[in-house]
CSV table of N, CA and C in Angstrom, one decimal:
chain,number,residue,atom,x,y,z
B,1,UNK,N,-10.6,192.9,-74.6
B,1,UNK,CA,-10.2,192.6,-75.9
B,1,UNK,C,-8.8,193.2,-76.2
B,2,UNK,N,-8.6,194.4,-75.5
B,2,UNK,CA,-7.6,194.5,-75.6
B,2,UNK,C,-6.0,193.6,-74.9
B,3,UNK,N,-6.5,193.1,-73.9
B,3,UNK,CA,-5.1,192.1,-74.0
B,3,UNK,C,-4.7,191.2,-75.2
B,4,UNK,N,-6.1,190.9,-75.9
B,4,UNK,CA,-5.5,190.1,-76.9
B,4,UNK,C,-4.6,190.9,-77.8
B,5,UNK,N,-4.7,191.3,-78.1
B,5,UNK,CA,-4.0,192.4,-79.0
B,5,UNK,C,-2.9,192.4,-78.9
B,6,UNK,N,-2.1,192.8,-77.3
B,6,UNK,CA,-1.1,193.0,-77.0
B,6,UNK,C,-0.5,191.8,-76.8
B,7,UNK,N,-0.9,190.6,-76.5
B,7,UNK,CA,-0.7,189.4,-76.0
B,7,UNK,C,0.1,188.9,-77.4
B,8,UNK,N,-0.8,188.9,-78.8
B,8,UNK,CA,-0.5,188.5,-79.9
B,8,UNK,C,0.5,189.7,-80.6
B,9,UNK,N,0.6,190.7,-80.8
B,9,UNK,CA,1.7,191.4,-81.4
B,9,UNK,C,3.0,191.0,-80.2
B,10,UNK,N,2.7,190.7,-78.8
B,10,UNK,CA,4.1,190.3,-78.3
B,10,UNK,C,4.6,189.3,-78.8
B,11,UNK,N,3.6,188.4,-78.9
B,11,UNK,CA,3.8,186.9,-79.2
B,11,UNK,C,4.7,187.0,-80.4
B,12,UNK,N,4.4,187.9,-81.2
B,12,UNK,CA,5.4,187.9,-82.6
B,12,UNK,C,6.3,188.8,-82.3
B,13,UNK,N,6.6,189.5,-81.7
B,13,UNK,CA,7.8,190.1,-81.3
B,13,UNK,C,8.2,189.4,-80.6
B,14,UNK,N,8.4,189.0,-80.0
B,14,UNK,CA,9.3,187.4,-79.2
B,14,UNK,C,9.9,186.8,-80.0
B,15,UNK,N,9.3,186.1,-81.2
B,15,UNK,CA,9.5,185.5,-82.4
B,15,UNK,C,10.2,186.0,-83.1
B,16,UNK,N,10.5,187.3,-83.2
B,16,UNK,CA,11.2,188.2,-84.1
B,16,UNK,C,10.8,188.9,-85.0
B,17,UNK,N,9.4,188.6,-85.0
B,17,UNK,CA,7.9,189.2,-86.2
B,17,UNK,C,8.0,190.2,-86.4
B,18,UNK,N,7.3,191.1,-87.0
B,18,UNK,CA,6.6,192.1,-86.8
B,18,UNK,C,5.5,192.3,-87.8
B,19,UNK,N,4.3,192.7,-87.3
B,19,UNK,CA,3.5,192.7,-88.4
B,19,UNK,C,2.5,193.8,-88.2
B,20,UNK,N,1.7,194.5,-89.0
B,20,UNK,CA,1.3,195.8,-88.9
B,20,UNK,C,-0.4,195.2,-88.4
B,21,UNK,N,-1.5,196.2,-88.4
B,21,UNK,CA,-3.0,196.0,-88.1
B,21,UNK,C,-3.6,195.1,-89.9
B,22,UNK,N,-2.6,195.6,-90.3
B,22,UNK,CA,-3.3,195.1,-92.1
B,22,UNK,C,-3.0,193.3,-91.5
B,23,UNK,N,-1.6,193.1,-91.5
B,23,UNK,CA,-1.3,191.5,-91.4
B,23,UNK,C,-2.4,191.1,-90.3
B,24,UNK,N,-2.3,191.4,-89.1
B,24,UNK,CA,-3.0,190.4,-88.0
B,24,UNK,C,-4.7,190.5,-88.6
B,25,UNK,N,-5.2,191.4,-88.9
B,25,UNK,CA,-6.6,191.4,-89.7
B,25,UNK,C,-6.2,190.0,-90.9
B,26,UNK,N,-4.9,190.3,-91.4
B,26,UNK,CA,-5.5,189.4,-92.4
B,26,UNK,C,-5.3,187.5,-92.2
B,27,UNK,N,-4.7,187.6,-90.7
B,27,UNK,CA,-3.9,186.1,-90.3
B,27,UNK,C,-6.0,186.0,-89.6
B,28,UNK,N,-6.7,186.9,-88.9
B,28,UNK,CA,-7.9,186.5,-88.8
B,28,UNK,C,-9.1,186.6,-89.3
B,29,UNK,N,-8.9,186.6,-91.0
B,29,UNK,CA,-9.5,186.5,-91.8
B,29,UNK,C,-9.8,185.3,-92.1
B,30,UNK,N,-8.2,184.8,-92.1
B,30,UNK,CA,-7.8,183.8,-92.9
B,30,UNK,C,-8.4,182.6,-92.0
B,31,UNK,N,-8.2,182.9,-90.5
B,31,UNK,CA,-8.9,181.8,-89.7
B,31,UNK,C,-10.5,181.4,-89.8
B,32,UNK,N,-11.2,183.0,-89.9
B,32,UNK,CA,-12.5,183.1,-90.4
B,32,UNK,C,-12.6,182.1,-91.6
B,33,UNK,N,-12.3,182.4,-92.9
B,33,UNK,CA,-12.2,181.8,-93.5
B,33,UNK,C,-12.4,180.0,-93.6
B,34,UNK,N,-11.2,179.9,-93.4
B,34,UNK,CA,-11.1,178.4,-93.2
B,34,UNK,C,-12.2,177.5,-92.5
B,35,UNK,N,-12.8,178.7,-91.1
B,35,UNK,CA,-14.1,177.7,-90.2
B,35,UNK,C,-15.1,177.9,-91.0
B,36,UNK,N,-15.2,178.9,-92.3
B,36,UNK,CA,-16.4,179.2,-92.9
B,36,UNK,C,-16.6,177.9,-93.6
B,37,UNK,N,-15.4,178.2,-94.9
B,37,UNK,CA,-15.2,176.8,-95.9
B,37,UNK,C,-15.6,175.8,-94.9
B,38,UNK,N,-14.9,174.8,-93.5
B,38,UNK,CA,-15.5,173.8,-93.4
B,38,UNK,C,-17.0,173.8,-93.5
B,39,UNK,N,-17.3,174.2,-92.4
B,39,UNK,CA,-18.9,174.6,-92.5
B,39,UNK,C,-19.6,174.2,-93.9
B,40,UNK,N,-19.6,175.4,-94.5
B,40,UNK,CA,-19.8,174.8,-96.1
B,40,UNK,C,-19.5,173.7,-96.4
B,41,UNK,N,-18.1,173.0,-96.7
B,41,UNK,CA,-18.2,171.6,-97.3
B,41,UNK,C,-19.0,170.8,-96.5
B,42,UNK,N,-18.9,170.9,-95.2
B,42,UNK,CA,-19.5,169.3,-93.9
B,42,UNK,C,-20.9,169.8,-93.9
B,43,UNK,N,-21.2,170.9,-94.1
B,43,UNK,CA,-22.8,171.2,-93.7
B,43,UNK,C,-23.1,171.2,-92.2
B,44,UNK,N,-22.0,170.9,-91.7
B,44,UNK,CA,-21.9,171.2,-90.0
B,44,UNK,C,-20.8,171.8,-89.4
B,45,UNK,N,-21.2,172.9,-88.0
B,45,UNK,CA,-20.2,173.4,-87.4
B,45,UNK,C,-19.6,172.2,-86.6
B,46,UNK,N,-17.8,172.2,-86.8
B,46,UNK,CA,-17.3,171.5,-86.3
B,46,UNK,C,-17.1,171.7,-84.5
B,47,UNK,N,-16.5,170.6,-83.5
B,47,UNK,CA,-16.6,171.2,-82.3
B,47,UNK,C,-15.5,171.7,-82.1
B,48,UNK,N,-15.7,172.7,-81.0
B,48,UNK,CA,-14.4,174.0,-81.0
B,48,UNK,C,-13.0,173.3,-80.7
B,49,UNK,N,-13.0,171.8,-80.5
B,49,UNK,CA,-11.4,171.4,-80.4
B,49,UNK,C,-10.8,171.4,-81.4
B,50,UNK,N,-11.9,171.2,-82.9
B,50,UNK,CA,-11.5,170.7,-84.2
B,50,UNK,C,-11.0,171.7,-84.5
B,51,UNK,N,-12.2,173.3,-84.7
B,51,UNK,CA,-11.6,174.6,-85.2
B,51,UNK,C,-10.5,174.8,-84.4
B,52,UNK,N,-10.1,174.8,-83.4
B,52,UNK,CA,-8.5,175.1,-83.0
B,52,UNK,C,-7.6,174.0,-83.4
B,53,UNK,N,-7.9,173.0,-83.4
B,53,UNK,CA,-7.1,172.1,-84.1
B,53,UNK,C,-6.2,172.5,-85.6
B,54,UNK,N,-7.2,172.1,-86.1
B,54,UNK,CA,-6.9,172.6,-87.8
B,54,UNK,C,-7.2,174.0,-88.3
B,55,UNK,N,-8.0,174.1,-88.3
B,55,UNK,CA,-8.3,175.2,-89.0
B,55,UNK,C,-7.6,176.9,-88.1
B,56,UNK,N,-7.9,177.3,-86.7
B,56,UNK,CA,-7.0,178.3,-86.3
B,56,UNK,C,-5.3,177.9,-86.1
B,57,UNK,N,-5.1,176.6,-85.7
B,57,UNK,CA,-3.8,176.6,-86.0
B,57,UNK,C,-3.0,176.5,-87.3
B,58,UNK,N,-3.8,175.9,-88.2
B,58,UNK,CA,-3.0,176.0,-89.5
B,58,UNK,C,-2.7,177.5,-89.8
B,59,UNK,N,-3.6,178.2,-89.3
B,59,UNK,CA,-3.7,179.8,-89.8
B,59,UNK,C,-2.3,180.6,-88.7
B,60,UNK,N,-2.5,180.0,-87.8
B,60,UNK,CA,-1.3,180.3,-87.2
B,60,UNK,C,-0.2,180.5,-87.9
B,61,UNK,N,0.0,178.8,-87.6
B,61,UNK,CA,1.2,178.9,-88.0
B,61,UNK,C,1.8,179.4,-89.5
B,62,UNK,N,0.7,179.8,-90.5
B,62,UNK,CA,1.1,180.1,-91.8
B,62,UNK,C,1.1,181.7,-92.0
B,63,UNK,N,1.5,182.1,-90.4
B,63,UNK,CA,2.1,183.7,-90.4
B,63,UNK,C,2.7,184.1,-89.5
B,64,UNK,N,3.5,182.9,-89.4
B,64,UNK,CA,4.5,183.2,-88.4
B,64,UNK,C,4.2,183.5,-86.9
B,65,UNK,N,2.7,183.1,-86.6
B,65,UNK,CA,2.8,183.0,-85.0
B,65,UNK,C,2.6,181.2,-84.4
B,66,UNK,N,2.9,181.3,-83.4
B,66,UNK,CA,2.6,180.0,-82.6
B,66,UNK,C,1.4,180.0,-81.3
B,67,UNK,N,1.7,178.4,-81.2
B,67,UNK,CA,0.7,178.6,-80.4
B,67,UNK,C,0.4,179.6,-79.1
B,68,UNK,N,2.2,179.3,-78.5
B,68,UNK,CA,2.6,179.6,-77.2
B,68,UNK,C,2.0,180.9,-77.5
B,69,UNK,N,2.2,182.0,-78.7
B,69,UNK,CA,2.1,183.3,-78.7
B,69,UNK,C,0.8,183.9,-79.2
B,70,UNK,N,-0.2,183.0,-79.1
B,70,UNK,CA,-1.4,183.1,-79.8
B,70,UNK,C,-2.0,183.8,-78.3
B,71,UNK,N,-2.8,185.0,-78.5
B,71,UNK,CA,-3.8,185.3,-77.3
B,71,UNK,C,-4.5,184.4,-77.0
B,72,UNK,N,-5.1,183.1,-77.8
B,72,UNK,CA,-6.0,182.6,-77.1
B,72,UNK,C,-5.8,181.6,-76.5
B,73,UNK,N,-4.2,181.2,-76.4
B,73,UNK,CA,-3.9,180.2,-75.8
B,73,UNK,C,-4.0,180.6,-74.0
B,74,UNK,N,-5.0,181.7,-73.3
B,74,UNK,CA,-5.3,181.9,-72.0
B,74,UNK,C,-6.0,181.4,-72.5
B,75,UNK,N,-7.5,181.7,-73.3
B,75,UNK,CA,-8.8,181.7,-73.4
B,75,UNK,C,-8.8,180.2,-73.4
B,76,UNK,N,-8.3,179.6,-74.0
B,76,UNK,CA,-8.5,177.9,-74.6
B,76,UNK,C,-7.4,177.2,-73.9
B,77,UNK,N,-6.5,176.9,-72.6
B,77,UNK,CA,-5.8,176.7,-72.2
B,77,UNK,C,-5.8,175.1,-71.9
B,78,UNK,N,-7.0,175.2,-71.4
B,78,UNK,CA,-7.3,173.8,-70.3
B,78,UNK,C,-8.5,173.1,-72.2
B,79,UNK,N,-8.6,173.4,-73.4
B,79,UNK,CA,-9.3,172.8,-74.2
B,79,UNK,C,-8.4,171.5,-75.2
B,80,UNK,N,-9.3,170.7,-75.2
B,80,UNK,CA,-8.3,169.2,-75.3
B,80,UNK,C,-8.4,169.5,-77.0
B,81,UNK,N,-7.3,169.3,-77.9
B,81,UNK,CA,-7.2,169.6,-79.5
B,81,UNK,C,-7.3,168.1,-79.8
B,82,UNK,N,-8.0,167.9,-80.6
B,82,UNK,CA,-8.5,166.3,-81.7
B,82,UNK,C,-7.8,165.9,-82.6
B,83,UNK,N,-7.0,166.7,-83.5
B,83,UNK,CA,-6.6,166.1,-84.2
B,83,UNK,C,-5.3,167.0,-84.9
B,84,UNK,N,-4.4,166.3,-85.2
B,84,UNK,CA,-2.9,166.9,-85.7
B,84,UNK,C,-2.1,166.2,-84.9
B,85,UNK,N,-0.8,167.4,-84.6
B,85,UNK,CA,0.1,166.3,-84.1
B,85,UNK,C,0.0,166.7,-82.6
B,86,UNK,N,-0.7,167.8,-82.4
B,86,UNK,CA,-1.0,167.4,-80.4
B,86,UNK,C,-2.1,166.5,-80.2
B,87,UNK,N,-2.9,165.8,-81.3
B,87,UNK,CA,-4.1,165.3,-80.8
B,87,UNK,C,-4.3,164.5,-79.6
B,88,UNK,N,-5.1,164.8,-78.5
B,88,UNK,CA,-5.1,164.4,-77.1
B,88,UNK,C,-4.5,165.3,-75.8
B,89,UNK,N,-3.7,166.6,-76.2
B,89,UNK,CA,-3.4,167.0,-75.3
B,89,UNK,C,-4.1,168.4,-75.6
B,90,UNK,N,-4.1,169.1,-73.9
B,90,UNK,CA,-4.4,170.3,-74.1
B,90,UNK,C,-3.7,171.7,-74.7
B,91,UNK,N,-4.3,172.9,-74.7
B,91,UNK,CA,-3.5,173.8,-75.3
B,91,UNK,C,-1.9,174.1,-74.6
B,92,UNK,N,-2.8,174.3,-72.6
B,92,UNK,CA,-1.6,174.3,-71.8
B,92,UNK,C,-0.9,173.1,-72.0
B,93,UNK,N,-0.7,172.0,-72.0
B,93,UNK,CA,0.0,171.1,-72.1
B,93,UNK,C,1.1,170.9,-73.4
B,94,UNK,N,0.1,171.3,-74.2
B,94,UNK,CA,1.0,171.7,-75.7
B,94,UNK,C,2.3,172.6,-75.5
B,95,UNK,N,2.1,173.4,-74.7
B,95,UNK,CA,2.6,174.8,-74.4
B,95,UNK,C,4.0,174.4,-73.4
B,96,UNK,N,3.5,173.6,-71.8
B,96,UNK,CA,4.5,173.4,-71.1
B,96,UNK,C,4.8,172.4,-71.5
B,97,UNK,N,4.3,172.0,-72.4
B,97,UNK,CA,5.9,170.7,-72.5
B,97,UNK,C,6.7,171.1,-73.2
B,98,UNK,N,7.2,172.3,-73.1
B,98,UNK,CA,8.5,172.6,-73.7
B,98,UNK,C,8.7,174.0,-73.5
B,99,UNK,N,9.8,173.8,-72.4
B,99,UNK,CA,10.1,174.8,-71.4
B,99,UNK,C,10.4,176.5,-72.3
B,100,UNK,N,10.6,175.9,-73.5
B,100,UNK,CA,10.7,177.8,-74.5
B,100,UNK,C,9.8,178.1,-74.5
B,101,UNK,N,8.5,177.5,-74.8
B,101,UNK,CA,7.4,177.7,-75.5
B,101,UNK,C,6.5,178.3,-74.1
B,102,UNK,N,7.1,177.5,-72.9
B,102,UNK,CA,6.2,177.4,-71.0
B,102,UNK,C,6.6,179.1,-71.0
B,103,UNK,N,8.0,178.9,-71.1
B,103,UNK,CA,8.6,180.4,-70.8
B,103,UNK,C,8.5,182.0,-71.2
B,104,UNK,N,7.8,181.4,-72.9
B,104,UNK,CA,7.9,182.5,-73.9
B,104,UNK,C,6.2,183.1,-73.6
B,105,UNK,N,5.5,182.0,-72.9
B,105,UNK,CA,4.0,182.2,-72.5
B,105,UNK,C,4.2,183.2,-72.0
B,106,UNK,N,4.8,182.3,-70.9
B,106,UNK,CA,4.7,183.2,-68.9
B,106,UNK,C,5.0,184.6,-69.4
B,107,UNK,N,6.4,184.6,-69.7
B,107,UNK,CA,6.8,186.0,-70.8
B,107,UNK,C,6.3,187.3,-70.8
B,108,UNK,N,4.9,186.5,-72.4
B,108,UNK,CA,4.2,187.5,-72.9
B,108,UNK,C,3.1,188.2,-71.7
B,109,UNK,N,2.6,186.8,-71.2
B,109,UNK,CA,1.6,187.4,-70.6
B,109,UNK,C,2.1,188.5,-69.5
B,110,UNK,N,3.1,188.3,-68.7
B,110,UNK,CA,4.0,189.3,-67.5
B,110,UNK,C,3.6,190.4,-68.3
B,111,UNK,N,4.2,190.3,-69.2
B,111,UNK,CA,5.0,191.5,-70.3
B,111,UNK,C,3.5,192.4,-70.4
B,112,UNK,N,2.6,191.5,-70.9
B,112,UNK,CA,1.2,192.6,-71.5
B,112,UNK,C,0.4,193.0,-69.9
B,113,UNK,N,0.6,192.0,-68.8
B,113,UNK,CA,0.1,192.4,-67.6
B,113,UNK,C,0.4,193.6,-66.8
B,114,UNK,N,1.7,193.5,-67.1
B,114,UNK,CA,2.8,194.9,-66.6
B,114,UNK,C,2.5,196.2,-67.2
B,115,UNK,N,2.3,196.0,-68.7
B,115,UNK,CA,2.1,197.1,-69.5
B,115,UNK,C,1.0,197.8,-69.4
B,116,UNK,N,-0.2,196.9,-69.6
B,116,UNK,CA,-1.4,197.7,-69.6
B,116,UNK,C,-1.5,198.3,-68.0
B,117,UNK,N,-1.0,197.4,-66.8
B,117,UNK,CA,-1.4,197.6,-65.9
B,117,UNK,C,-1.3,199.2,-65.1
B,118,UNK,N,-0.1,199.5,-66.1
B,118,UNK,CA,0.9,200.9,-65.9
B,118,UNK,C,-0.1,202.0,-66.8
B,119,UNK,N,-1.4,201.3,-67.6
B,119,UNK,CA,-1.4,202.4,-68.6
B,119,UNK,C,-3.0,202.5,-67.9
B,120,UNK,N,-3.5,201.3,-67.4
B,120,UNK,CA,-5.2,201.9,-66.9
B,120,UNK,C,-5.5,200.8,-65.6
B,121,UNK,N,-4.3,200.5,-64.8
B,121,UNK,CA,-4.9,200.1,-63.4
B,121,UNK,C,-4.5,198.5,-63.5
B,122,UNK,N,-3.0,198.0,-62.4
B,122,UNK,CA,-3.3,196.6,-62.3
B,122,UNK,C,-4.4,196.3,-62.1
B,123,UNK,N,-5.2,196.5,-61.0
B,123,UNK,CA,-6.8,195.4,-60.8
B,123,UNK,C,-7.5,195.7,-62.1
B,124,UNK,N,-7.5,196.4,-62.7
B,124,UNK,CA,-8.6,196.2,-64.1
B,124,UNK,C,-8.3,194.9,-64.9
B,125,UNK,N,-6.7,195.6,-65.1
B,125,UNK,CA,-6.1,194.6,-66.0
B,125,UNK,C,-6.5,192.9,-65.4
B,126,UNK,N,-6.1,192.6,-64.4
B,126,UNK,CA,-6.0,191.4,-63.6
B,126,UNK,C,-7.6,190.9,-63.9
B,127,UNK,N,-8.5,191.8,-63.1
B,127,UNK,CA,-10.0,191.4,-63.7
B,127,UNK,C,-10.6,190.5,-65.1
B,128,UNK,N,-9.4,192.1,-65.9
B,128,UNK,CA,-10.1,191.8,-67.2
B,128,UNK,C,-9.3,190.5,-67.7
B,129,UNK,N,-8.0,189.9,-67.2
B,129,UNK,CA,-7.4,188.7,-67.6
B,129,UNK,C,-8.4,187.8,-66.7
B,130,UNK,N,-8.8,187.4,-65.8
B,130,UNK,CA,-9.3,186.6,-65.5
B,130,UNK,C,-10.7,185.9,-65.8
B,131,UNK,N,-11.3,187.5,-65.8
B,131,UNK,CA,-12.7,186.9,-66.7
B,131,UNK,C,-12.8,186.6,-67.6
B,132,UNK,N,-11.4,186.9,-68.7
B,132,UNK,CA,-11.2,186.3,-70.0
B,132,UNK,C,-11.1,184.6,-69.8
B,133,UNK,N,-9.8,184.2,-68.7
B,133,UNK,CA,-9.8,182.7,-68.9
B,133,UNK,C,-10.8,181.8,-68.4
B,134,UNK,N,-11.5,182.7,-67.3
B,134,UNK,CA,-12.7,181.8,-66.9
B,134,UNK,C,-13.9,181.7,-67.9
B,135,UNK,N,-14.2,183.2,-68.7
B,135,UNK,CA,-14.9,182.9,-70.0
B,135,UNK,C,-14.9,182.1,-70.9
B,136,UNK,N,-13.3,182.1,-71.3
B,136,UNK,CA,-12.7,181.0,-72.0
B,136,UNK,C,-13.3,179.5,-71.9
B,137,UNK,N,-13.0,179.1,-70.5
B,137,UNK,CA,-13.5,177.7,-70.1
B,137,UNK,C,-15.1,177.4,-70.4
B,138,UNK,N,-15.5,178.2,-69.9
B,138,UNK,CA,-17.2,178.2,-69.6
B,138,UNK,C,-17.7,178.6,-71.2
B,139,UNK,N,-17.3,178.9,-71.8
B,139,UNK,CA,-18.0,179.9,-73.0
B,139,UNK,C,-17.3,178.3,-73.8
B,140,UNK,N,-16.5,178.2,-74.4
B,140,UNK,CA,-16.3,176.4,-74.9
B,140,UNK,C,-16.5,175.4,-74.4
B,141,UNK,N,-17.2,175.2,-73.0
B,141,UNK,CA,-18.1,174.4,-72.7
B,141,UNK,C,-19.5,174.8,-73.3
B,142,UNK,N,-19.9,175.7,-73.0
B,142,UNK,CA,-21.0,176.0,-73.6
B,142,UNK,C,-21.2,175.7,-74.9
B,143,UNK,N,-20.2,176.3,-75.8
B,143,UNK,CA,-19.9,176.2,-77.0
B,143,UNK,C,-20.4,174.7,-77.7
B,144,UNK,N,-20.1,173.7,-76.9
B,144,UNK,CA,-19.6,172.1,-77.5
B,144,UNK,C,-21.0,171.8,-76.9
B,145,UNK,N,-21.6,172.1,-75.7
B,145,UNK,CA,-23.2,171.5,-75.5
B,145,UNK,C,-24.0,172.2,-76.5
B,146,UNK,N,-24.1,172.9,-77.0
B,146,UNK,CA,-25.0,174.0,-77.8
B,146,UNK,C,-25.0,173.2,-79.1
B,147,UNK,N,-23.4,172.8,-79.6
B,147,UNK,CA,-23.2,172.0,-81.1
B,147,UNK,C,-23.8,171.0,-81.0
B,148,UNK,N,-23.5,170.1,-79.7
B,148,UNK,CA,-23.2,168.4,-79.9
B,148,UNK,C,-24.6,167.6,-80.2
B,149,UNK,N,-25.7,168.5,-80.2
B,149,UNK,CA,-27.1,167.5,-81.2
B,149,UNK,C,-26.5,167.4,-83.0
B,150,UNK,N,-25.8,168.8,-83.2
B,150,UNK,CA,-25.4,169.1,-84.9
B,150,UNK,C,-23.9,168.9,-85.0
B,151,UNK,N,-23.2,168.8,-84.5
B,151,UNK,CA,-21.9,169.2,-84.4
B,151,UNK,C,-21.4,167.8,-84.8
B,152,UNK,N,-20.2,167.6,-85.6
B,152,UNK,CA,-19.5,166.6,-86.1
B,152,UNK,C,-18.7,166.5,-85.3
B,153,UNK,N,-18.0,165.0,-84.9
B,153,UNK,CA,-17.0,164.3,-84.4
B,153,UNK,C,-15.7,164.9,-84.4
């Protein structure tokens, strides 16, 4: 859990951001939020392409981070988004097609790999990044078979 952290306060320092533990609690409030409300109006959980679609990225971007700089863009890399203006591509793909955004990734992640690795062990770190992105994949597969008897389009 902790890469994300680091992953995401880089991501806004790259940006030129800065924002304290109050802001980032409140940009994932606001995400909370939003999957709540749909839920509520549809009467169904949407599928995890939709919640990152609209609802975590609108939240994004309405605090000054992006996608490139979003921690979960390891976690959700290879997950195809439905609807907006990437609808059809993946997160990585969102990401490398546009060599600032490819760059500002690779970046963060060096940057938070380097750091922590100095503070409690590259192999930890490396572990704990990997089992994150392979979670990632497997854990939103799962996610979308578990919905898709209830889960909206």
């Amino acid at each position: 859990m902790i890469l994300f952290v680091f992953i995401t306060n880089k991501g806004l320092d790259f940006d030129g951001f800065k924002q304290d533990a109050v802001q980032l609690q409140n940009t994932s409030n606001l995400i909370v939020r939003n999957i709540l409300n749909d839920v509520i109006q549809s009467g169904g959980v949407n599928k995890i392409e939709s919640i990152l679609s609209k609802d975590i990225y609108a939240a994004l971007e309405r605090n000054n981070q992006t996608l490139d700089g979003w921690a979960g863009s390891i976690f959700y890399w290879n997950l195809r988004l439905d609807s907006g203006k990437y609808k059809g591509k993946t997160v990585g793909e969102v990401i490398s097609d546009n060599p600032k955004d490819f760059v500002k990734n690779n970046t963060i992640l060096k940057s938070t790999i380097d750091e922590l690795s100095q503070k409690y062990g590259r192999m930890k770190v490396l572990i704990e990044a990997g089992d994150t992105i392979f979670r990632g994949s497997f854990v939103s597969r799962q996610f979308d078979l578990l919905i898709s008897p209830i889960g909206r389009q």
